Coordinates of C-alpha atoms in Angstrom, one line a residue:
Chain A
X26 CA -103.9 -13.7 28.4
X27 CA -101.2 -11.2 29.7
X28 CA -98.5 -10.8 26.7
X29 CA -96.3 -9.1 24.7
X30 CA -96.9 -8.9 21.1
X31 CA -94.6 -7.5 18.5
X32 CA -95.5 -7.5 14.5
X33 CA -93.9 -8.7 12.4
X34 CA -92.3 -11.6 13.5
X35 CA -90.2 -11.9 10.7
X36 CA -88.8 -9.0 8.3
X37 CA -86.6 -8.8 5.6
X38 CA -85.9 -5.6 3.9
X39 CA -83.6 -3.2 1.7
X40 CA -81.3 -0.4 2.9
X41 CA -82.4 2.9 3.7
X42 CA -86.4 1.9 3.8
X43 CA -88.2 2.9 6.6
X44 CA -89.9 0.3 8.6
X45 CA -91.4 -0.2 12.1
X46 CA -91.3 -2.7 14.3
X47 CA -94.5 -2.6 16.8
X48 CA -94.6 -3.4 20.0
X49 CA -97.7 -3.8 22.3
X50 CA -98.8 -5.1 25.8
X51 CA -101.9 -5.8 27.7
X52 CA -101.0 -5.7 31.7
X53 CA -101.2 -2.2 32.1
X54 CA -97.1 -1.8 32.6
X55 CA -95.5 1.2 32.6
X56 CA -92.0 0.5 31.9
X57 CA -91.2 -0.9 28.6
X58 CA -87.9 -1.3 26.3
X59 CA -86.3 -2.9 23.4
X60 CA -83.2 -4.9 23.0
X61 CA -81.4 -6.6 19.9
X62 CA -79.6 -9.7 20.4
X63 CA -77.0 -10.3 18.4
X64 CA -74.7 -13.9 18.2
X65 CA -71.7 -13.0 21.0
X66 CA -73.2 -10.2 22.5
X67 CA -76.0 -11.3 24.4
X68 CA -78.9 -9.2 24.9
X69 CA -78.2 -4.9 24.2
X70 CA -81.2 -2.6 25.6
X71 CA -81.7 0.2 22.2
X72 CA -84.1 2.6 24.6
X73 CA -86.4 2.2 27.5
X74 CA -89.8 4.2 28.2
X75 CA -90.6 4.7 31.8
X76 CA -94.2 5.9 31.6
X77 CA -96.5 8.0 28.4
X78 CA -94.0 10.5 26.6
X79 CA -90.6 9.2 28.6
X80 CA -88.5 7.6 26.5
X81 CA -84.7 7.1 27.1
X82 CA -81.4 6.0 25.7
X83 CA -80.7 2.7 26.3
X84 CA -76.8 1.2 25.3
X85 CA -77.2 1.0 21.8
X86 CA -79.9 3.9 20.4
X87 CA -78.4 5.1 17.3
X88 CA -80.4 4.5 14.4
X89 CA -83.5 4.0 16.1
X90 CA -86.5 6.0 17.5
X91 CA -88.9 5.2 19.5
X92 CA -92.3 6.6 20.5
X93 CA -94.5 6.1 23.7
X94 CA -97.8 7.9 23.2
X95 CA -99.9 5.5 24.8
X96 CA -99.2 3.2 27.5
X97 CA -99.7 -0.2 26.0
X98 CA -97.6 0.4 22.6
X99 CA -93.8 1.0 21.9
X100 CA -93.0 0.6 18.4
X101 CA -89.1 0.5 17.4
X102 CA -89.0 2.9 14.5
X103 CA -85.8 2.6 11.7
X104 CA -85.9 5.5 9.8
X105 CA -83.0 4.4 7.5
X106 CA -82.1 0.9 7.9
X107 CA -78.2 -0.3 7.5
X108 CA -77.3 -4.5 7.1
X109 CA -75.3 -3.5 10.4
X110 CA -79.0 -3.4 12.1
X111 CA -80.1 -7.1 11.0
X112 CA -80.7 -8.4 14.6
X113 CA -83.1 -10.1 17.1
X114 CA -85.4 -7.9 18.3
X115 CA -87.4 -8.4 21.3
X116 CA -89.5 -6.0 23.2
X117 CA -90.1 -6.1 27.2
X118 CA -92.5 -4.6 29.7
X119 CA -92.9 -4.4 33.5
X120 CA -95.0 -2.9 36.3
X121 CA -92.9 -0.1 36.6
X122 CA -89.5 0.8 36.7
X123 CA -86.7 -0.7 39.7
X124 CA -85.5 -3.7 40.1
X125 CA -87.9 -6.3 41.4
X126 CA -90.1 -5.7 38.7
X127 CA -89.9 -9.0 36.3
X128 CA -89.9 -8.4 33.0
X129 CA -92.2 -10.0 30.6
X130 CA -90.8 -10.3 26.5
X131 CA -92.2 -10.6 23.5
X132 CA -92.0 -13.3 21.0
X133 CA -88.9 -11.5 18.8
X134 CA -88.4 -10.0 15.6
X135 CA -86.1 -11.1 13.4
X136 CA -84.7 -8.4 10.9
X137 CA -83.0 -8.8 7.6
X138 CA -81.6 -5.6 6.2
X139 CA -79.8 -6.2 2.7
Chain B
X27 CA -71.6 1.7 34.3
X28 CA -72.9 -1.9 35.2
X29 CA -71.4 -4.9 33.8
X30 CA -72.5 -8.1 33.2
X31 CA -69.6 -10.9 32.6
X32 CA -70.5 -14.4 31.2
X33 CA -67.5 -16.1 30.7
X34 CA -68.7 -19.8 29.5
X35 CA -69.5 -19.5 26.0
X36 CA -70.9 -22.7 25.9
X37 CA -71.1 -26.1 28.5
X38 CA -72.2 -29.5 28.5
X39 CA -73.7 -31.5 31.3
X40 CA -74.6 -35.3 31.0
X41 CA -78.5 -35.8 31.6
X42 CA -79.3 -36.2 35.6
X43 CA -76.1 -34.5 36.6
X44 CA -75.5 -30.9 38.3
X45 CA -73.7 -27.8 36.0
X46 CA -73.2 -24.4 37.1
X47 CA -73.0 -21.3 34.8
X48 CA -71.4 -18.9 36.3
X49 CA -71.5 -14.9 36.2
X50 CA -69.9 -12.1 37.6
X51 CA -70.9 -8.2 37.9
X52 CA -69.5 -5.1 38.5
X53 CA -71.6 -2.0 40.3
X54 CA -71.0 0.9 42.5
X55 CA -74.7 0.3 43.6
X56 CA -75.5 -1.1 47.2
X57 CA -78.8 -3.0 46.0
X58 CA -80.2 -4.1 42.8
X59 CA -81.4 -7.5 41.2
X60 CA -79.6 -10.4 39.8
X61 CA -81.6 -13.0 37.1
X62 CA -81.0 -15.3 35.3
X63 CA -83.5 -16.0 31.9
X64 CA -83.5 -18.9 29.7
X65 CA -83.9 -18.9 26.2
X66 CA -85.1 -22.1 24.7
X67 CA -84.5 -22.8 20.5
X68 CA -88.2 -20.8 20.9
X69 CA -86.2 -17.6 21.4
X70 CA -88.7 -17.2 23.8
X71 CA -86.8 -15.2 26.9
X72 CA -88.3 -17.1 30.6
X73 CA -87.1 -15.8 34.2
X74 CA -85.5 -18.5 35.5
X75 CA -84.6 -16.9 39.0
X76 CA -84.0 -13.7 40.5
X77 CA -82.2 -12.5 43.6
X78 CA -82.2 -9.1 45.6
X79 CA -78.7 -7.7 46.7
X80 CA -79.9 -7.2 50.0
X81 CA -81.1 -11.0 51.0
X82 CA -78.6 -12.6 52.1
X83 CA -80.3 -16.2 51.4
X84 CA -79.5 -17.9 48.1
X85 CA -83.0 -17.7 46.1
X86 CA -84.1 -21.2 44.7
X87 CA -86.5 -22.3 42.4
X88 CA -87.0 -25.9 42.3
X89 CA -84.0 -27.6 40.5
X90 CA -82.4 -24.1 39.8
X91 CA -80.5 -22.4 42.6
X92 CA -78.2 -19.5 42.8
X93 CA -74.8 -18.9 44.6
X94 CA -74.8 -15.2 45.5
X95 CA -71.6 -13.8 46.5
X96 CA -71.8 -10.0 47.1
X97 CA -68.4 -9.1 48.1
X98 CA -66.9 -10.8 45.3
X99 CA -69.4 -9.6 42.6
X100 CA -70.6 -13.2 41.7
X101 CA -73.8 -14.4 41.0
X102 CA -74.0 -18.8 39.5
X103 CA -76.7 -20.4 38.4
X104 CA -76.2 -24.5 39.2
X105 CA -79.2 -26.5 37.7
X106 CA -79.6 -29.9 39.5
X107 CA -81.1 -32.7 38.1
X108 CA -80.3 -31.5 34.3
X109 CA -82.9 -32.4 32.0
X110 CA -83.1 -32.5 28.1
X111 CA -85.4 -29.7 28.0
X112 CA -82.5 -27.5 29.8
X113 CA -80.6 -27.1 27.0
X114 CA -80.9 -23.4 26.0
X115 CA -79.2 -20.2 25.8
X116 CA -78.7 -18.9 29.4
X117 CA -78.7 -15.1 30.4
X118 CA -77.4 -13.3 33.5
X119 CA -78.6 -9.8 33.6
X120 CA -78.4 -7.0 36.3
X121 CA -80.9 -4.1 37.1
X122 CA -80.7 -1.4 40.0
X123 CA -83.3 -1.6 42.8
X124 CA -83.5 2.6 42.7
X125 CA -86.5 3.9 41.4
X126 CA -83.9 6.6 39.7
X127 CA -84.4 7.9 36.5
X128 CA -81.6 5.8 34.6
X129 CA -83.1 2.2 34.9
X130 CA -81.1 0.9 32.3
X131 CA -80.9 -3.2 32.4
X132 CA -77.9 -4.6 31.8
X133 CA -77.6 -8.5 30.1
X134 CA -74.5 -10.8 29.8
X135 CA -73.9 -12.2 26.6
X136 CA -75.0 -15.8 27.0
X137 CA -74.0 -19.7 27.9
X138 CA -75.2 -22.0 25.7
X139 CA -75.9 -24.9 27.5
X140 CA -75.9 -28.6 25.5
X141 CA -77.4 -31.2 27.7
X142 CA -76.1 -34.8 26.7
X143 CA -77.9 -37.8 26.8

């Protein structure tokens, strides 16, 4: 089945621990990106990769890395987590970058920071 | 930059009648992609419809249609028929149709939509 998976699906955590959030698709896409939602802001793209080793800033990067190595993952790395990062996380692929590409998303991640 | 305006925080639509969510853009670009995406209590995020700047036809997908206005930047959703299993957090979001290297995508923040019985 063609998908999106991101692990874990739930996370709650302390300040300043490093976590990851991983991201991973099986279609062969070469555009992927992350996004948190937050209540009254709608959906906020944190960075985009358009192909192996291109990664860019989306809206809202700080605090975040991210890391494309191999096509199919894309993990969403906090190196020092602040409350001000508890979000929806949801990861997104597509064929390849421009516009009539639809984008397929993962299931969400849902981060606690205390 | 792109923007994405949603102004409808929330609606309501009686069961078996028509509502339209509306959105509005702003861009510099001649052609890029308009879609809508539901999210269902799930939180799972479903393309509900898409339309290309450059087609001038209003793109429809069964009981969802869109009314596309270019000039004026505006881009509604109107679902006909509303059912129960409607209800759901409603996106608008806009991405460029050049393959350039900022392909940012750009999201409204969201109707909720409450479908009465």
């Amino acid at each position: 089945e063609a998908q999106v998976t991101q692990n874990p699906r739930y996370l709650i955590t302390v300040t300043g621990k490093k976590l990851t959030v991983t991201c991973s698709q099986n279609m062969n896409h070469e555009y992927m990106s992350w996004y948190r939602q937050d209540p009254g802001l709608g959906l906020r793209q944190i960075y985009y990769s358009m192909n192996v080793e291109v990664t860019d800033k989306g809206d809202v990067p700080e605090g975040y890395k991210v890391s494309r190595k191999e096509k199919r993952n894309f993990p969403l790395i906090l190196e020092s987590p602040s409350p001000n990062q508890t979000s929806l996380y949801f990861c997104a692929s597509s064929l390849s970058r421009g516009g009539y590409n639809e984008q397929f998303f993962g299931p969400g991640t849902r981060l606690t920071v205390l | 930059a792109q923007t994405v305006t949603q102004s409808q925080p929330e609606m309501s639509v009686q069961e078996a009648e028509t509502v339209t969510l509306s959105c509005t853009y702003d861009t510099s670009e001649s052609d890029y992609y308009l879609f809508w995406y539901k999210q269902p209590p799930s939180r799972q995020m479903i393309l509900v419809i898409r339309q290309e700047a450059y087609k001038q036809q209003n793109a429809t997908e069964n009981r969802f249609s869109v009314n596309f206005q270019k000039a004026a930047k505006s881009f509604s959703l109107k679902i006909s028929d509303s059912q129960l299993g409607d209800a759901a957090m409603y996106f608008c979001a806009y991405r460029s149709a050049f393959m350039n290297r900022d392909d940012k995508i750009i999201f409204g923040k969201g109707t909720r939509l409450h479908i009465l019985p």
